Coordinates of C-alpha atoms and ligand atoms in Angstrom, one line a residue:
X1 CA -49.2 -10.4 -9.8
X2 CA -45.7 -11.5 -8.3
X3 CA -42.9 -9.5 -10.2
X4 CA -40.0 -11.7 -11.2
X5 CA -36.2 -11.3 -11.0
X6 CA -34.2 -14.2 -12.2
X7 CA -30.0 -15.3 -12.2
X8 CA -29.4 -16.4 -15.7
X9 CA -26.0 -18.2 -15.8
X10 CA -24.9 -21.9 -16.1
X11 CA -24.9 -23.9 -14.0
X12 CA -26.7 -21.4 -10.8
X13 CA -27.5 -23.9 -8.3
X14 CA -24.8 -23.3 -6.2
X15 CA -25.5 -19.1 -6.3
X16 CA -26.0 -17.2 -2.8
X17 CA -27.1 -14.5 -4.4
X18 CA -30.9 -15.5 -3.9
X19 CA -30.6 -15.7 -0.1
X20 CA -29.8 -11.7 0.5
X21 CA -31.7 -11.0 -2.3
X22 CA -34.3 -11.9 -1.3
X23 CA -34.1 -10.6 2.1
X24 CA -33.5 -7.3 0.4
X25 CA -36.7 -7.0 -1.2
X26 CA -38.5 -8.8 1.6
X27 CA -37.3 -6.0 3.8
X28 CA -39.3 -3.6 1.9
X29 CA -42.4 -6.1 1.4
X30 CA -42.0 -5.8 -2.2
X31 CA -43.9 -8.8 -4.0
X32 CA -40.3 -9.8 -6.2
X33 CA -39.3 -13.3 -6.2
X34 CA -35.5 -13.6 -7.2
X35 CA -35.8 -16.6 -9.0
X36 CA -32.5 -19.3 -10.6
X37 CA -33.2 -19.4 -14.4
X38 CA -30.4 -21.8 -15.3
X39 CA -30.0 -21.4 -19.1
X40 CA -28.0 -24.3 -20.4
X41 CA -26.0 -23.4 -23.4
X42 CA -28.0 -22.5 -26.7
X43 CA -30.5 -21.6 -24.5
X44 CA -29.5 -17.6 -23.6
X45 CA -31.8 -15.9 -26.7
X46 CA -35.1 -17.3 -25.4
X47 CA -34.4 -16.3 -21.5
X48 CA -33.4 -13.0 -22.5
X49 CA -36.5 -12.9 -25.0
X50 CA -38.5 -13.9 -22.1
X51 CA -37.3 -11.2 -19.9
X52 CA -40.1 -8.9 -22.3
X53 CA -43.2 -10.7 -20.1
X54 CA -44.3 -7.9 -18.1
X55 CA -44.0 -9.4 -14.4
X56 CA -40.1 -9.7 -15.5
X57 CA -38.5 -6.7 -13.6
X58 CA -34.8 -7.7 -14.8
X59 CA -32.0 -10.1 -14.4
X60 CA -28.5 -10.6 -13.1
X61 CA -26.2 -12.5 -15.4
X62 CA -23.1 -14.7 -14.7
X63 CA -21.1 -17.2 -16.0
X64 CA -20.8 -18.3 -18.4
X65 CA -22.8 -15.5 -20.2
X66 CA -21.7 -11.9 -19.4
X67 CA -20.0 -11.3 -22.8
X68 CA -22.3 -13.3 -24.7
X69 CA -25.4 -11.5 -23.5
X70 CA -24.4 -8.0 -24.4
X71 CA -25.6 -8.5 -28.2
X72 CA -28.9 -9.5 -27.1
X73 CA -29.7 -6.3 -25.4
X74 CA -31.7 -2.8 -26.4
X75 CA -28.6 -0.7 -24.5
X76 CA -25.3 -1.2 -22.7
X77 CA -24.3 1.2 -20.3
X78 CA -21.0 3.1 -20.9
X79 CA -18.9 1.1 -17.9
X80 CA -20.5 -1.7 -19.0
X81 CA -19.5 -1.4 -22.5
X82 CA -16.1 -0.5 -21.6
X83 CA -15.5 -3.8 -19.3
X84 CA -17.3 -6.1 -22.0
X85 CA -19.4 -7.6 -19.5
X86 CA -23.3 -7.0 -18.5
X87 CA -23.6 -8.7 -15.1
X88 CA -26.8 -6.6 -14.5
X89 CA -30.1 -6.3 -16.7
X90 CA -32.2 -3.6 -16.0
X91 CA -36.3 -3.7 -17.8
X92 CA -36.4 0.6 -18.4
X93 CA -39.7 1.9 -20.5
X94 CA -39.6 -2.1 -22.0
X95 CA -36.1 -1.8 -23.1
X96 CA -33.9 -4.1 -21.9
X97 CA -30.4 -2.2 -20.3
X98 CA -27.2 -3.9 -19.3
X99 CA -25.2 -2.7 -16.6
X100 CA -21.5 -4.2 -14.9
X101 CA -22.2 -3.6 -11.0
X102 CA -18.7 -5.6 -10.1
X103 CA -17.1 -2.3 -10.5
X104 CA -19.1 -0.5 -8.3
X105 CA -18.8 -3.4 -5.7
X106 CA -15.6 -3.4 -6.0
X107 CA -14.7 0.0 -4.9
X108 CA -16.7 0.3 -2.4
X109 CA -16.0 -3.0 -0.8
X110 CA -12.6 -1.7 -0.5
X111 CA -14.0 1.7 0.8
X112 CA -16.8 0.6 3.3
X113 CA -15.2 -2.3 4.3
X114 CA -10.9 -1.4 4.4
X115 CA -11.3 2.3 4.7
X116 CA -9.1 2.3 1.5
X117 CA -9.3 5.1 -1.5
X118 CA -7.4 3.6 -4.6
X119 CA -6.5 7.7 -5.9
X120 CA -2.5 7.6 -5.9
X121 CA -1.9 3.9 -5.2
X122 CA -0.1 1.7 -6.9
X123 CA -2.1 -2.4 -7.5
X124 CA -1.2 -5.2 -8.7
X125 CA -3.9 -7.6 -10.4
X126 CA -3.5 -11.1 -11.1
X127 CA -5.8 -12.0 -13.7
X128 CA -7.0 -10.8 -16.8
X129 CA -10.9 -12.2 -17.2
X130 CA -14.2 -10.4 -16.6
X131 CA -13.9 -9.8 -13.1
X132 CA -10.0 -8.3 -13.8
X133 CA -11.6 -5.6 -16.6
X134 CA -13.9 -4.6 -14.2
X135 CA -11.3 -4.0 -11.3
X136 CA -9.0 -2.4 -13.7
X137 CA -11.5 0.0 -15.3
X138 CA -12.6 0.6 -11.6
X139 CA -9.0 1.7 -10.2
X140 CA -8.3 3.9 -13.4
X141 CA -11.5 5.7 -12.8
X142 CA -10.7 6.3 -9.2
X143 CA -7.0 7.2 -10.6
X144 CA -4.7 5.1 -9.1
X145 CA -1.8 6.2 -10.2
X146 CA -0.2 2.5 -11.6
X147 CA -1.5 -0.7 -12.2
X148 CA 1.2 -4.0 -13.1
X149 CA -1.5 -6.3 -14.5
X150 CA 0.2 -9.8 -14.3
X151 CA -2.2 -12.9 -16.1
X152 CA -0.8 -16.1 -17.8
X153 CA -1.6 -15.8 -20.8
X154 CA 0.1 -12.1 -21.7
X155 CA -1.6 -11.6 -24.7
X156 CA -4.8 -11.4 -22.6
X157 CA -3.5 -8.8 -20.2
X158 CA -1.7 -7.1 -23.2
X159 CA -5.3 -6.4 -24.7
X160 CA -6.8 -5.4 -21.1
X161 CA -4.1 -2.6 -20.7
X162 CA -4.3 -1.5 -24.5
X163 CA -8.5 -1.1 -23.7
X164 CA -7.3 0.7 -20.5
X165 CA -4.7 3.0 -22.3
X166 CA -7.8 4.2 -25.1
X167 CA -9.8 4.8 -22.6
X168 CA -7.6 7.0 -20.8
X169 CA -6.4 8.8 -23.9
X170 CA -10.0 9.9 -24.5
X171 CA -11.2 10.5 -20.7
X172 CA -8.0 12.3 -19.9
X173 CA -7.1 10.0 -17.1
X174 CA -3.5 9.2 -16.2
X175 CA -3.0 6.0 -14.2
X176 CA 0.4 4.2 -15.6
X177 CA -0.6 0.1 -16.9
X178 CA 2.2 -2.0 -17.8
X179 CA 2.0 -5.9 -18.0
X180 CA 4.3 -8.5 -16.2
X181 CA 4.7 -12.2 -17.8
X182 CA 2.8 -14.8 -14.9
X183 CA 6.5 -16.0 -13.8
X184 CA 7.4 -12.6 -12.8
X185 CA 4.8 -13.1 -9.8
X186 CA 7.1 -15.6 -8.0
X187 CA 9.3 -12.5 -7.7
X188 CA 9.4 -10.2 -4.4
X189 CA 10.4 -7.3 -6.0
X190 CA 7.3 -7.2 -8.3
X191 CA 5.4 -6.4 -5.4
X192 CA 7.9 -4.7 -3.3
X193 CA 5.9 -1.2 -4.0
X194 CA 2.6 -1.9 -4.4
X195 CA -0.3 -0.9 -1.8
X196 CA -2.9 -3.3 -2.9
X197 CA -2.6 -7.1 -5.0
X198 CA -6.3 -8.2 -6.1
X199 CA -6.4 -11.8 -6.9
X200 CA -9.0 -12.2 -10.0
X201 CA -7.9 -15.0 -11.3
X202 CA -9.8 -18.1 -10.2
X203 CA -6.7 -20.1 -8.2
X204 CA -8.0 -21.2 -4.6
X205 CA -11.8 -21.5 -5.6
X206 CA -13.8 -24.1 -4.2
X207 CA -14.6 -26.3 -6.9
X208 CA -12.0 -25.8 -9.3
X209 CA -9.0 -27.3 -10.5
X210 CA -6.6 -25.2 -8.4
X211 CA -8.9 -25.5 -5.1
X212 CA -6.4 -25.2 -2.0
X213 CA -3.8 -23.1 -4.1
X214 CA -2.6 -19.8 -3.7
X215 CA -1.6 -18.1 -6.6
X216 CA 1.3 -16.3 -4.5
X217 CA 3.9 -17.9 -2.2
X218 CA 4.4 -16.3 1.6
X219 CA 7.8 -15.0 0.7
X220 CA 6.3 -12.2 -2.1
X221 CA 3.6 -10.8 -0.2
X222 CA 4.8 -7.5 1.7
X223 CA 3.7 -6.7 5.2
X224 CA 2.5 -3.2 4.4
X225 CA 0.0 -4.6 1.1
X226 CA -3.8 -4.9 1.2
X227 CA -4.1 -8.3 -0.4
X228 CA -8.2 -8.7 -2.0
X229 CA -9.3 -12.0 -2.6
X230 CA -12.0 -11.8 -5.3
X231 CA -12.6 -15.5 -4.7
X232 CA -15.3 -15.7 -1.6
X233 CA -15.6 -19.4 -1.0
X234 CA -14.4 -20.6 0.7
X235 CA -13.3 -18.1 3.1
X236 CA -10.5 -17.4 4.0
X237 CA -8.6 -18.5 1.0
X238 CA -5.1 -20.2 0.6
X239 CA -3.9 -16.8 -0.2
X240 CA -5.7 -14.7 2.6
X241 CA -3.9 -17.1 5.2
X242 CA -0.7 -16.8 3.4
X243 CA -1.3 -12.6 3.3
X244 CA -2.1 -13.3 6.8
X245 CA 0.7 -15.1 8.1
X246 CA 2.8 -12.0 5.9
X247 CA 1.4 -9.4 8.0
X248 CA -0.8 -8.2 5.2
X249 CA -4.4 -6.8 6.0
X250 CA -6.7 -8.9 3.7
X251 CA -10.1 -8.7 2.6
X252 CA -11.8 -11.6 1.0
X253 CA -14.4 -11.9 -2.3
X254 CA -17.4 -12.0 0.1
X255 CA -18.1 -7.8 0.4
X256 CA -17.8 -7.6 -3.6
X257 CA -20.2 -10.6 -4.2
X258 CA -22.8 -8.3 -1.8
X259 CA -22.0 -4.4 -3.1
X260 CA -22.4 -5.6 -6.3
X261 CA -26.0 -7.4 -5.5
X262 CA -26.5 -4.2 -3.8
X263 CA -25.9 -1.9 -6.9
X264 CA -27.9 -4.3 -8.8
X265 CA -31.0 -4.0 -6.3
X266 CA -31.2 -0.5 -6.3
X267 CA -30.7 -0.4 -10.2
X268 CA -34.1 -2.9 -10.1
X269 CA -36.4 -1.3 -7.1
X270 CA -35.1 2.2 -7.1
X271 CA -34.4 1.9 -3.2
X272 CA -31.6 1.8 -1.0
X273 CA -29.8 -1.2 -0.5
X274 CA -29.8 -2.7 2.9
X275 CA -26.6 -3.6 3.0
X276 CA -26.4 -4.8 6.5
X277 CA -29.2 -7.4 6.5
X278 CA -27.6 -8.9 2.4
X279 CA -24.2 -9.1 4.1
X280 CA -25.6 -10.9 7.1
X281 CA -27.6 -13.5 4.8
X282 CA -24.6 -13.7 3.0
X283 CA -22.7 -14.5 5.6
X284 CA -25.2 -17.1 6.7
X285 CA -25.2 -18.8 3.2
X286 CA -20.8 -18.7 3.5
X287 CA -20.0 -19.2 6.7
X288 CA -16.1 -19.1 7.6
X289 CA -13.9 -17.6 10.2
X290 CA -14.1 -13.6 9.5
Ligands
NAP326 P1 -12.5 -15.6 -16.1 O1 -13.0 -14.5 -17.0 O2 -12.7 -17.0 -16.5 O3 -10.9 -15.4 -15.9 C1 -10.2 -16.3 -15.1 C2 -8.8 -15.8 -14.9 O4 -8.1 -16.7 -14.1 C3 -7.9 -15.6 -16.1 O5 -7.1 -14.5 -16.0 C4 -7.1 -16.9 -16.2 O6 -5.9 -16.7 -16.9 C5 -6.8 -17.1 -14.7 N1 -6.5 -18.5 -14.4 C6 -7.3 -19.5 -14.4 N2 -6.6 -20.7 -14.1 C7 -5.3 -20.3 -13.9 C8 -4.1 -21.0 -13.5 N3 -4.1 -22.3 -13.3 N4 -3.0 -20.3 -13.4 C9 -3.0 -18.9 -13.6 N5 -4.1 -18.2 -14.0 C10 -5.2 -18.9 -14.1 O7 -13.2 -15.5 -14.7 P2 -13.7 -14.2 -14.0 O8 -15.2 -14.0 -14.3 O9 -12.8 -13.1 -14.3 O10 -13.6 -14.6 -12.4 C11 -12.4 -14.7 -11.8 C12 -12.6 -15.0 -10.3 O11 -13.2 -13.8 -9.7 C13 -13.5 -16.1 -10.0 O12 -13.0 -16.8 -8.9 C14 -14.8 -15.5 -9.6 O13 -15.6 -16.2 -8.7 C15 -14.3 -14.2 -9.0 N6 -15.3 -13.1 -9.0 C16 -15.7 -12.7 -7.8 C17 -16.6 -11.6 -7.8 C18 -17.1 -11.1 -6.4 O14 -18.1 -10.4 -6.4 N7 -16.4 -11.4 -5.4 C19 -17.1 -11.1 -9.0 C20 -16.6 -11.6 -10.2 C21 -15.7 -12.6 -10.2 P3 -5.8 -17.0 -18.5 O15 -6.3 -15.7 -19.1 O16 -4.4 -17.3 -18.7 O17 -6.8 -18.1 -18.8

């Protein structure tokens, strides 16, 4: 019998993550198919019941479900239930487990791909949605020593550094969080110190309302600044070429999107991820100048 691993998100059609991974566990010869389970809305309880069929190895959830989902599951991992966000369902002794790999895929894009260890640094983040909690909780664990978290609507990033602050208080980590209002990010000197600005907001996606913006103009971005995209297509962004044209090094959404499928495949098969042959799929799936 054909095991079964399924994206559950709405809509999925346009998702790469079934070309590398795919290849992933057609590396190994393992009989998984990674399947699209587009769950329109009202429809999340009987996927996830669903998951309980014993060829169903597990899931990976987007949006517009990876708050929702976290009720519907047996356990949450820790990270996971810090971030608010399952992106990753695991089938463990026929309990269902939720896991947030974006953290993990996170760090380490910045690690494998830019060399770059976040312990002392100072980031910006602009955003405050799912993908920003997971960076945030991500850079306090790796103790960065400040975060400016900078969203439009304050009261969002307001809550996202009061989460981060707890969990520091009780972990004994020490990375300083402060919010900026969104106007302050047309200012030079907001950025003037940082090391690293991470974009997880969804300005410059293909597809969206602000498709072809940047959320930054040229004249705020320092020369001496990692600038990470989170957005991957298209590639480069508005605001990589802008980083670009600054002197910035850059690093686009892309290497996320594939450390996090590769946490989420060795969560599922218990093997090593081969990152090389995902990234080159992905690549294939997204192409653009890298
Ligand atoms: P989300 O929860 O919907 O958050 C969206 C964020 O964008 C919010 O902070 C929102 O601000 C901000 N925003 C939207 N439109 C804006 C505008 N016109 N001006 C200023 N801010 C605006 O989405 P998410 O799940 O965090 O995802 C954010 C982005 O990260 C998406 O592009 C997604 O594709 C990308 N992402 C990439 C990866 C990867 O692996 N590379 C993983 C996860 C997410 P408000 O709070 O004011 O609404």
């Amino acid at each position: 019998m054909t095991n079964l691993i399924g994206l559950i998100g709405y809509p999925v059609k346009h998702s790469i993550s079934p070309y590398f991974q795919q290849a992933a566990l057609d590396y190994y010869h393992l009989d998984i198919r990674y399947e699209l389970w587009e769950t329109k809305p009202g429809r999340l309880e009987s996927t996830i019941a669903r998951l309980n069929k014993p060829q169903n190895l597990g899931a990976n959830v987007t949006v517009p479900y990876k708050e929702t989902v976290l009720p519907l599951l047996d356990e949450v991992e820790e990270l996971a239930s810090l971030i608010g966000a399952v992106n990753t369902i695991v089938k463990r002794d026929d309990k269902l487990v939720g896991f947030n790999t974006d953290a993990r895929g996170f760090i380490q894009a910045l690690s494998k791909e830019r060399y770059f260890e976040p312990e002392g640094k100072r980031a910006a983040i602009l955003g405050a949605g799912g993908a920003a909690r997971a960076v945030c909780f991500a850079l306090v664990r790796e103790k960065a020593s400040s975060l400016v978290i900078i969203n439009r609507t304050t009261a969002r990033a307001e809550a996202l550094a009061d989460s981060l602050r707890k969990y520091m208080a009780e972990s004994g980590l020490e990375t300083e969080v402060t919010t900026l209002p969104w106007q302050s990010s047309t200012s030079s000197e907001t950025f003037s110190h940082c090391h690293l600005i991470i974009n997880c907001t969804t300005i410059g996606m293909k597809y969206s309302p602000q498709e072809g913006q940047s959320p930054l103009s040229f004249e705020v971005i320092p020369k001496d600044v990692l600038v990470y995209d989170l957005v991957y297509n298209p590639y480069p962004t508005p605001l990589l070429q802008l980083a670009r044209k600054a002197g910035a090094d850059t690093l686009g959404g892309l290497a996320m999107l594939v450390y996090q499928g590769a946490a989420s495949f060795e969560l599922w098969t218990g093997r090593k991820a081969p990152i090389d042959i995902m990234y080159g799929k992905a690549r294939e799936a997204l192409p653009g100048e890298r």
